[in-house]
Amino acid sequence: MRLHFQTPNSTITLPLETSPTGHCIVAGRLGNQNQPAQFLLDTGASVMVLSPKAAERLAVRSLPGSVEVTGIGGTASGRNARLERLTLGTLTLEDIPVVVLPFPELLGCELILGYPFFEKLLVRLDTVGGLVTLAPPGKLSPQRGEQALPLVFEEHSGIPVVDARVDSIHGTFTIDTGSSGTVTLGAKFTQQHRLLERYPRSQEVFAAGVAGIERAKRVRAESFVFTDKGNKAREFALPRPLIELPMGLNSSDSTDRAGNIGMGFLSRFLLTFDYSKKRLHLSKSRDFTRSYPHNRAGFETLPWGEKLLVRTVQPESPAQEQGLVPGDELIAADRFLLTARVSSLRRLMEQQPGTPLRLVIRRKSDGEQRELTLTLRDLL
């Protein structure tokens, strides 16, 4: 893979969008035809993943063999291919190895930018300011108050790993900007420390990845601390975070890692990834101390074709109290039309306690439209 900058100072800053599912999205262009496309920035991906629709549209050149890709939801098989070109602002990448693999459309992208992308560049993510900065190694100045944590890379995947503690329990955690979750603990780690019994209050949540959808329970921990064994002064502690506990053991949890740190947690920092020096640079964003948003309505959704359906309803929640049931179709929320492709629901459900959320639904049992008003409140 070759890359070059057209700008003299070899540094570019582009708009960074946080998608409705909580993923980091940047706009660019694909192929020699320069077709507009959306890219997902994913340190948790060992390869560059191209959607089959984009591969067909661009007529990408297939290569011999297939590859197994492990992620949220398990392991999936894709075919090797080579993408001629992609462009991000004035940065051009050419002759790019990709894996053509179906992934959920709700990720909102055509191409997942994984390890081969991060390996070549300094990547700075400012989700609060809505900006991503790309530069060759050594070209970015440190930020005020910035601290560097050492990174270790998994041998076969290249996924970055850091040391951390959750409620005084030490472990190693992967850093995954392709996850919209906060901290998702591994099934083995969860079982070893009996964590499902440790936190009585929880919410069922769903995470989407390259291999499908995975269920978890979201709970509130006492603390989470980034650690540096060589320098205790570099510790970053976050009080009362939301963490996620897997509800089963699947093929994506084949290591002894304590867990995975996603953008629901990392977005509290200005992040600079420097793979060349094996460092993750952190500085606190203005959102560092804000309360953790969570689902205050008490129901989860499921895309079904073009529809958005209620998947689960939390007991003793505003949703249950107003009679919402699994299978109901969501048509509108606070006058926003809802479909499987377009949904503002996640942010609406995370509004402050006391906020009314007005829903228009189609009842599963009789097909009739109904209006419900849920008053949001803290459920964790």
Short mmCIF file of C-alpha atoms in Angstrom, two decimals:
data_model
loop_
_atom_site.label_atom_id
_atom_site.label_comp_id
_atom_site.label_asym_id
_atom_site.label_seq_id
_atom_site.Cartn_x
_atom_site.Cartn_y
_atom_site.Cartn_z
CA MET A 1 0.00 0.00 0.00
CA ARG A 2 1.35 3.41 -0.98
CA LEU A 3 0.27 6.80 0.36
CA HIS A 4 1.17 10.40 -0.27
CA PHE A 5 0.05 13.86 0.84
CA GLN A 6 -0.48 16.66 -1.64
CA THR A 7 -0.16 19.43 0.96
CA PRO A 8 3.31 20.87 1.71
CA ASN A 9 3.18 20.33 5.49
CA SER A 10 1.89 16.75 5.09
CA THR A 11 -0.87 17.21 7.67
CA ILE A 12 -4.61 17.33 7.00
CA THR A 13 -7.63 17.86 9.24
CA LEU A 14 -11.04 16.63 8.14
CA PRO A 15 -14.57 16.64 9.60
CA LEU A 16 -15.25 13.64 11.83
CA GLU A 17 -18.82 12.50 12.26
CA THR A 18 -20.15 10.39 15.11
CA SER A 19 -22.81 8.18 13.53
CA PRO A 20 -26.17 7.43 15.19
CA THR A 21 -24.64 4.11 16.30
CA GLY A 22 -21.69 5.91 17.95
CA HIS A 23 -19.01 5.09 15.34
CA CYS A 24 -16.29 7.43 13.99
CA ILE A 25 -17.03 8.21 10.34
CA VAL A 26 -15.01 10.29 7.87
CA ALA A 27 -16.02 11.09 4.29
CA GLY A 28 -13.72 10.33 1.36
CA ARG A 29 -13.65 8.91 -2.14
CA LEU A 30 -13.12 5.41 -3.49
CA GLY A 31 -11.52 4.08 -6.66
CA ASN A 32 -10.16 5.83 -9.71
CA GLN A 33 -13.72 7.06 -10.31
CA ASN A 34 -13.50 9.07 -7.05
CA GLN A 35 -16.90 7.86 -5.86
CA PRO A 36 -18.07 9.48 -2.59
CA ALA A 37 -17.95 7.07 0.34
CA GLN A 38 -18.03 6.89 4.13
CA PHE A 39 -15.12 5.32 6.04
CA LEU A 40 -15.16 3.95 9.59
CA LEU A 41 -11.97 4.42 11.65
CA ASP A 42 -11.39 1.14 13.46
CA THR A 43 -8.31 0.29 15.53
CA GLY A 44 -10.05 -2.98 16.38
CA ALA A 45 -9.88 -4.23 12.77
CA SER A 46 -6.79 -6.14 11.70
CA VAL A 47 -7.53 -5.54 8.00
CA MET A 48 -9.28 -3.07 5.71
CA VAL A 49 -12.83 -4.30 5.12
CA LEU A 50 -14.82 -3.34 2.01
CA SER A 51 -18.55 -3.93 1.67
CA PRO A 52 -19.64 -6.28 -1.17
CA LYS A 53 -21.85 -3.54 -2.67
CA ALA A 54 -18.91 -1.15 -2.91
CA ALA A 55 -16.67 -3.92 -4.29
CA GLU A 56 -19.18 -4.67 -7.04
CA ARG A 57 -19.69 -1.01 -7.88
CA LEU A 58 -15.95 -0.39 -8.12
CA ALA A 59 -15.18 -3.73 -9.84
CA VAL A 60 -12.31 -4.37 -7.43
CA ARG A 61 -9.76 -6.99 -8.42
CA SER A 62 -10.11 -10.25 -6.47
CA LEU A 63 -7.05 -12.08 -5.18
CA PRO A 64 -6.61 -15.78 -4.45
CA GLY A 65 -7.72 -17.11 -1.10
CA SER A 66 -10.05 -16.09 1.68
CA VAL A 67 -9.54 -14.75 5.19
CA GLU A 68 -11.27 -15.17 8.55
CA VAL A 69 -12.14 -11.89 10.30
CA THR A 70 -12.98 -11.91 14.00
CA GLY A 71 -15.00 -9.16 15.60
CA ILE A 72 -18.18 -8.41 17.51
CA GLY A 73 -20.65 -11.21 16.95
CA GLY A 74 -18.05 -13.88 16.11
CA THR A 75 -15.96 -14.76 13.05
CA ALA A 76 -16.85 -14.24 9.39
CA SER A 77 -15.14 -15.28 6.15
CA GLY A 78 -14.29 -12.81 3.38
CA ARG A 79 -12.39 -12.77 0.10
CA ASN A 80 -9.10 -11.00 -0.55
CA ALA A 81 -9.10 -8.15 -3.04
CA ARG A 82 -7.15 -5.05 -4.00
CA LEU A 83 -8.58 -1.54 -4.09
CA GLU A 84 -6.85 0.77 -6.57
CA ARG A 85 -7.27 4.02 -4.71
CA LEU A 86 -8.91 5.90 -1.85
CA THR A 87 -8.76 9.61 -1.07
CA LEU A 88 -9.19 11.51 2.18
CA GLY A 89 -8.89 15.23 1.53
CA THR A 90 -5.40 15.67 0.10
CA LEU A 91 -4.21 12.24 1.26
CA THR A 92 -4.20 9.46 -1.34
CA LEU A 93 -3.72 5.74 -0.71
CA GLU A 94 -3.10 3.38 -3.63
CA ASP A 95 -2.89 -0.37 -4.19
CA ILE A 96 -4.74 -1.18 -0.96
CA PRO A 97 -5.26 -4.79 0.20
CA VAL A 98 -8.84 -5.23 1.42
CA VAL A 99 -11.14 -8.02 2.56
CA VAL A 100 -14.57 -8.03 0.93
CA LEU A 101 -16.99 -8.97 3.66
CA PRO A 102 -20.64 -8.22 4.47
CA PHE A 103 -21.15 -6.20 7.63
CA PRO A 104 -24.26 -4.57 9.13
CA GLU A 105 -25.48 -1.57 7.13
CA LEU A 106 -26.21 0.24 10.37
CA LEU A 107 -22.44 0.83 10.69
CA GLY A 108 -23.02 3.53 8.06
CA CYS A 109 -19.92 3.02 5.90
CA GLU A 110 -18.54 1.33 2.78
CA LEU A 111 -14.99 0.78 4.02
CA ILE A 112 -13.53 0.02 7.45
CA LEU A 113 -10.06 1.53 7.91
CA GLY A 114 -8.12 -0.92 10.08
CA TYR A 115 -4.55 -1.68 11.12
CA PRO A 116 -2.84 -1.09 7.71
CA PHE A 117 -4.19 2.48 7.77
CA PHE A 118 -3.20 3.30 11.37
CA GLU A 119 0.22 1.67 10.91
CA LYS A 120 1.22 4.22 8.26
CA LEU A 121 0.00 7.43 9.92
CA LEU A 122 -0.38 9.50 13.05
CA VAL A 123 -4.14 9.63 13.64
CA ARG A 124 -5.66 12.18 16.03
CA LEU A 125 -9.36 11.86 16.90
CA ASP A 126 -11.27 14.76 18.43
CA THR A 127 -14.86 13.55 18.66
CA VAL A 128 -15.98 16.55 20.72
CA GLY A 129 -14.67 19.00 18.13
CA GLY A 130 -15.71 16.72 15.26
CA LEU A 131 -12.24 16.57 13.68
CA VAL A 132 -9.71 13.94 12.60
CA THR A 133 -6.10 14.90 11.84
CA LEU A 134 -3.83 12.69 9.72
CA ALA A 135 -0.06 13.08 9.41
CA PRO A 136 3.10 11.07 8.82
CA PRO A 137 4.83 9.84 12.01
CA GLY A 138 6.57 12.66 13.89
CA LYS A 139 4.57 15.48 12.29
CA LEU A 140 2.08 16.31 15.08
CA SER A 141 2.88 18.50 18.09
CA PRO A 142 1.87 17.29 21.57
CA GLN A 143 -1.37 18.62 23.05
CA ARG A 144 -1.49 20.53 26.33
CA GLY A 145 -1.79 18.14 29.28
CA GLU A 146 -1.17 15.15 27.05
CA GLN A 147 0.05 11.88 28.52
CA ALA A 148 1.39 8.89 26.63
CA LEU A 149 0.49 5.30 27.41
CA PRO A 150 2.53 2.39 26.03
CA LEU A 151 0.82 0.21 23.44
CA VAL A 152 1.42 -3.47 22.82
CA PHE A 153 0.10 -4.97 19.57
CA GLU A 154 -1.49 -8.39 19.35
CA GLU A 155 0.81 -10.63 17.36
CA HIS A 156 -1.56 -11.80 14.64
CA SER A 157 -4.09 -8.95 14.45
CA GLY A 158 -2.09 -5.79 15.17
CA ILE A 159 -4.86 -4.58 17.50
CA PRO A 160 -3.46 -2.24 20.21
CA VAL A 161 -3.56 -3.29 23.87
CA VAL A 162 -3.16 -1.28 27.11
CA ASP A 163 -3.05 -2.07 30.83
CA ALA A 164 -5.98 -0.95 32.99
CA ARG A 165 -8.00 -1.69 36.13
CA VAL A 166 -11.75 -1.97 36.52
CA ASP A 167 -12.94 -1.77 40.15
CA SER A 168 -9.38 -2.65 41.31
CA ILE A 169 -9.20 -5.75 39.06
CA HIS A 170 -6.19 -5.53 36.74
CA GLY A 171 -6.17 -6.71 33.14
CA THR A 172 -5.12 -5.96 29.57
CA PHE A 173 -7.63 -4.31 27.25
CA THR A 174 -7.82 -3.83 23.49
CA ILE A 175 -8.37 -0.28 22.18
CA ASP A 176 -11.17 -0.38 19.63
CA THR A 177 -12.39 2.80 17.94
CA GLY A 178 -14.67 0.60 15.84
CA SER A 179 -16.74 -0.22 18.92
CA SER A 180 -19.45 2.20 20.04
CA GLY A 181 -19.50 0.64 23.52
CA THR A 182 -17.78 1.90 26.65
CA VAL A 183 -15.72 -0.90 28.21
CA THR A 184 -16.87 -4.39 27.21
CA LEU A 185 -15.38 -7.02 29.47
CA GLY A 186 -14.40 -10.42 28.13
CA ALA A 187 -16.58 -13.43 28.91
CA LYS A 188 -13.72 -15.34 30.58
CA PHE A 189 -12.76 -12.30 32.68
CA THR A 190 -16.42 -11.75 33.62
CA GLN A 191 -16.90 -15.36 34.66
CA GLN A 192 -13.57 -15.58 36.51
CA HIS A 193 -14.44 -12.59 38.71
CA ARG A 194 -18.19 -13.36 38.95
CA LEU A 195 -19.07 -9.91 37.65
CA LEU A 196 -22.61 -10.70 36.49
CA GLU A 197 -23.51 -11.25 40.16
CA ARG A 198 -21.53 -8.21 41.34
CA TYR A 199 -23.74 -5.57 39.66
CA PRO A 200 -27.47 -6.01 40.37
CA ARG A 201 -28.75 -3.17 38.16
CA SER A 202 -28.23 -3.62 34.42
CA GLN A 203 -29.53 -2.92 30.92
CA GLU A 204 -29.44 -5.30 27.98
CA VAL A 205 -27.64 -3.76 24.99
CA PHE A 206 -26.62 -4.85 21.51
CA ALA A 207 -23.38 -4.13 19.67
CA ALA A 208 -22.91 -4.40 15.90
CA GLY A 209 -19.69 -5.54 14.20
CA VAL A 210 -18.31 -7.27 11.14
CA ALA A 211 -19.68 -10.65 12.19
CA GLY A 212 -23.11 -9.61 13.37
CA ILE A 213 -24.76 -8.53 16.62
CA GLU A 214 -23.78 -9.44 20.17
CA ARG A 215 -25.79 -9.11 23.39
CA ALA A 216 -24.38 -7.67 26.60
CA LYS A 217 -25.46 -6.20 29.94
CA ARG A 218 -24.56 -2.59 30.73
CA VAL A 219 -23.78 -1.81 34.39
CA ARG A 220 -22.20 1.00 36.39
CA ALA A 221 -18.76 0.31 37.87
CA GLU A 222 -17.03 2.29 40.62
CA SER A 223 -13.91 3.19 38.60
CA PHE A 224 -11.81 2.47 35.53
CA VAL A 225 -8.11 3.37 35.45
CA PHE A 226 -5.66 3.43 32.54
CA THR A 227 -2.32 2.31 34.00
CA ASP A 228 1.35 2.49 33.02
CA LYS A 229 3.40 -0.06 34.95
CA GLY A 230 6.53 2.02 34.44
CA ASN A 231 5.06 5.33 35.61
CA LYS A 232 2.18 5.53 38.09
CA ALA A 233 1.89 9.30 37.50
CA ARG A 234 0.51 8.55 34.04
CA GLU A 235 -2.59 6.86 35.35
CA PHE A 236 -5.95 8.17 34.12
CA ALA A 237 -8.90 7.40 36.40
CA LEU A 238 -12.53 7.73 35.39
CA PRO A 239 -15.08 7.47 38.22
CA ARG A 240 -18.44 5.68 37.95
CA PRO A 241 -18.19 4.59 34.29
CA LEU A 242 -20.67 2.42 32.44
CA ILE A 243 -19.24 -0.96 31.42
CA GLU A 244 -20.67 -3.88 29.46
CA LEU A 245 -20.66 -7.54 30.45
CA PRO A 246 -21.11 -10.24 27.77
CA MET A 247 -24.10 -12.53 28.20
CA GLY A 248 -22.40 -15.54 26.63
CA LEU A 249 -19.09 -16.98 25.45
CA ASN A 250 -18.60 -16.78 21.68
CA SER A 251 -15.79 -17.25 19.19
CA SER A 252 -14.78 -13.58 19.30
CA ASP A 253 -13.67 -14.04 22.93
CA SER A 254 -10.88 -16.56 22.39
CA THR A 255 -8.14 -14.66 24.26
CA ASP A 256 -7.42 -13.95 27.90
CA ARG A 257 -7.86 -10.20 27.48
CA ALA A 258 -9.85 -8.55 30.24
CA GLY A 259 -11.93 -6.62 27.74
CA ASN A 260 -12.31 -4.07 24.97
CA ILE A 261 -12.39 -0.26 25.26
CA GLY A 262 -14.69 1.47 22.76
CA MET A 263 -15.60 4.99 21.73
CA GLY A 264 -18.31 5.34 24.36
CA PHE A 265 -15.34 5.61 26.71
CA LEU A 266 -12.53 6.90 24.50
CA SER A 267 -14.58 9.90 23.31
CA ARG A 268 -13.81 11.56 26.66
CA PHE A 269 -10.25 12.06 25.43
CA LEU A 270 -8.45 13.69 22.55
CA LEU A 271 -6.69 10.60 21.15
CA THR A 272 -3.48 10.43 19.13
CA PHE A 273 -2.44 7.01 17.84
CA ASP A 274 1.27 6.69 17.09
CA TYR A 275 1.85 3.10 16.04
CA SER A 276 5.44 3.83 14.98
CA LYS A 277 6.42 4.63 18.59
CA LYS A 278 3.87 2.26 20.17
CA ARG A 279 2.15 5.07 22.03
CA LEU A 280 -1.40 6.24 22.67
CA HIS A 281 -1.44 9.92 23.60
CA LEU A 282 -4.37 11.02 25.78
CA SER A 283 -5.56 14.44 26.84
CA LYS A 284 -8.85 15.17 28.54
CA SER A 285 -11.59 16.61 26.35
CA ARG A 286 -14.18 19.04 27.69
CA ASP A 287 -16.52 16.02 27.94
CA PHE A 288 -14.20 14.19 30.34
CA THR A 289 -16.36 14.77 33.44
CA ARG A 290 -19.81 14.69 31.84
CA SER A 291 -22.23 12.05 33.01
CA TYR A 292 -22.29 8.86 30.97
CA PRO A 293 -25.24 8.84 28.59
CA HIS A 294 -27.32 5.72 28.69
CA ASN A 295 -30.70 4.49 27.57
CA ARG A 296 -33.15 6.23 29.92
CA ALA A 297 -36.25 4.96 28.08
CA GLY A 298 -35.75 1.27 28.80
CA PHE A 299 -36.10 -0.48 25.43
CA GLU A 300 -33.76 -1.71 22.68
CA THR A 301 -34.43 -1.82 18.94
CA LEU A 302 -33.84 -4.21 16.05
CA PRO A 303 -33.60 -3.29 12.33
CA TRP A 304 -35.92 -5.57 10.34
CA GLY A 305 -35.78 -4.85 6.62
CA GLU A 306 -36.65 -1.16 6.37
CA LYS A 307 -38.47 -1.19 9.71
CA LEU A 308 -37.23 -0.47 13.21
CA LEU A 309 -38.76 -2.84 15.77
CA VAL A 310 -38.72 -3.01 19.56
CA ARG A 311 -36.41 -5.87 20.50
CA THR A 312 -36.49 -5.88 24.30
CA VAL A 313 -38.21 -3.88 27.07
CA GLN A 314 -36.51 -3.38 30.42
CA PRO A 315 -38.59 -4.22 33.50
CA GLU A 316 -39.66 -1.27 35.67
CA SER A 317 -38.73 1.22 32.95
CA PRO A 318 -40.67 4.09 31.34
CA ALA A 319 -41.12 1.90 28.24
CA GLN A 320 -42.74 -0.93 30.20
CA GLU A 321 -44.90 1.46 32.19
CA GLN A 322 -46.33 2.93 28.98
CA GLY A 323 -47.08 -0.49 27.51
CA LEU A 324 -44.34 -0.84 24.87
CA VAL A 325 -43.79 -4.51 23.97
CA PRO A 326 -41.27 -6.47 21.85
CA GLY A 327 -42.33 -6.54 18.19
CA ASP A 328 -43.93 -3.08 18.16
CA GLU A 329 -42.81 -1.05 15.13
CA LEU A 330 -41.33 2.38 15.83
CA ILE A 331 -42.58 4.97 13.32
CA ALA A 332 -41.56 8.30 14.85
CA ALA A 333 -39.90 9.76 17.94
CA ASP A 334 -40.38 13.44 18.82
CA ARG A 335 -41.56 14.00 15.19
CA PHE A 336 -38.46 12.35 13.70
CA LEU A 337 -39.42 9.57 11.29
CA LEU A 338 -37.65 6.31 12.13
CA THR A 339 -36.47 3.57 9.79
CA ALA A 340 -33.78 0.90 9.97
CA ARG A 341 -31.47 3.21 8.00
CA VAL A 342 -32.31 6.57 9.57
CA SER A 343 -32.71 6.75 13.32
CA SER A 344 -32.15 9.58 15.81
CA LEU A 345 -33.58 7.40 18.55
CA ARG A 346 -30.34 6.59 20.36
CA ARG A 347 -29.60 10.22 21.17
CA LEU A 348 -33.23 10.92 22.06
CA MET A 349 -33.26 8.07 24.59
CA GLU A 350 -30.06 9.43 26.18
CA GLN A 351 -31.50 12.87 26.97
CA GLN A 352 -31.57 14.18 30.52
CA PRO A 353 -33.87 12.68 33.18
CA GLY A 354 -37.34 14.21 33.15
CA THR A 355 -37.34 14.74 29.38
CA PRO A 356 -40.55 13.52 27.67
CA LEU A 357 -40.01 11.20 24.69
CA ARG A 358 -43.03 11.02 22.38
CA LEU A 359 -43.30 7.87 20.28
CA VAL A 360 -45.56 6.85 17.42
CA ILE A 361 -45.72 3.07 17.16
CA ARG A 362 -47.59 0.39 15.24
CA ARG A 363 -48.81 -2.26 17.63
CA LYS A 364 -47.67 -5.78 16.77
CA SER A 365 -50.91 -7.41 17.91
CA ASP A 366 -53.46 -5.39 15.89
CA GLY A 367 -51.48 -3.21 13.45
CA GLU A 368 -52.97 -0.01 14.90
CA GLN A 369 -50.92 3.17 15.30
CA ARG A 370 -50.64 4.54 18.83
CA GLU A 371 -48.93 7.46 20.54
CA LEU A 372 -46.97 6.97 23.76
CA THR A 373 -45.11 9.48 25.94
CA LEU A 374 -42.21 8.19 28.03
CA THR A 375 -40.65 10.33 30.77
CA LEU A 376 -36.94 9.52 30.80
CA ARG A 377 -35.14 8.70 34.03
CA ASP A 378 -31.86 7.15 35.17
CA LEU A 379 -32.04 3.36 35.04
CA LEU A 380 -28.43 2.62 36.09
#
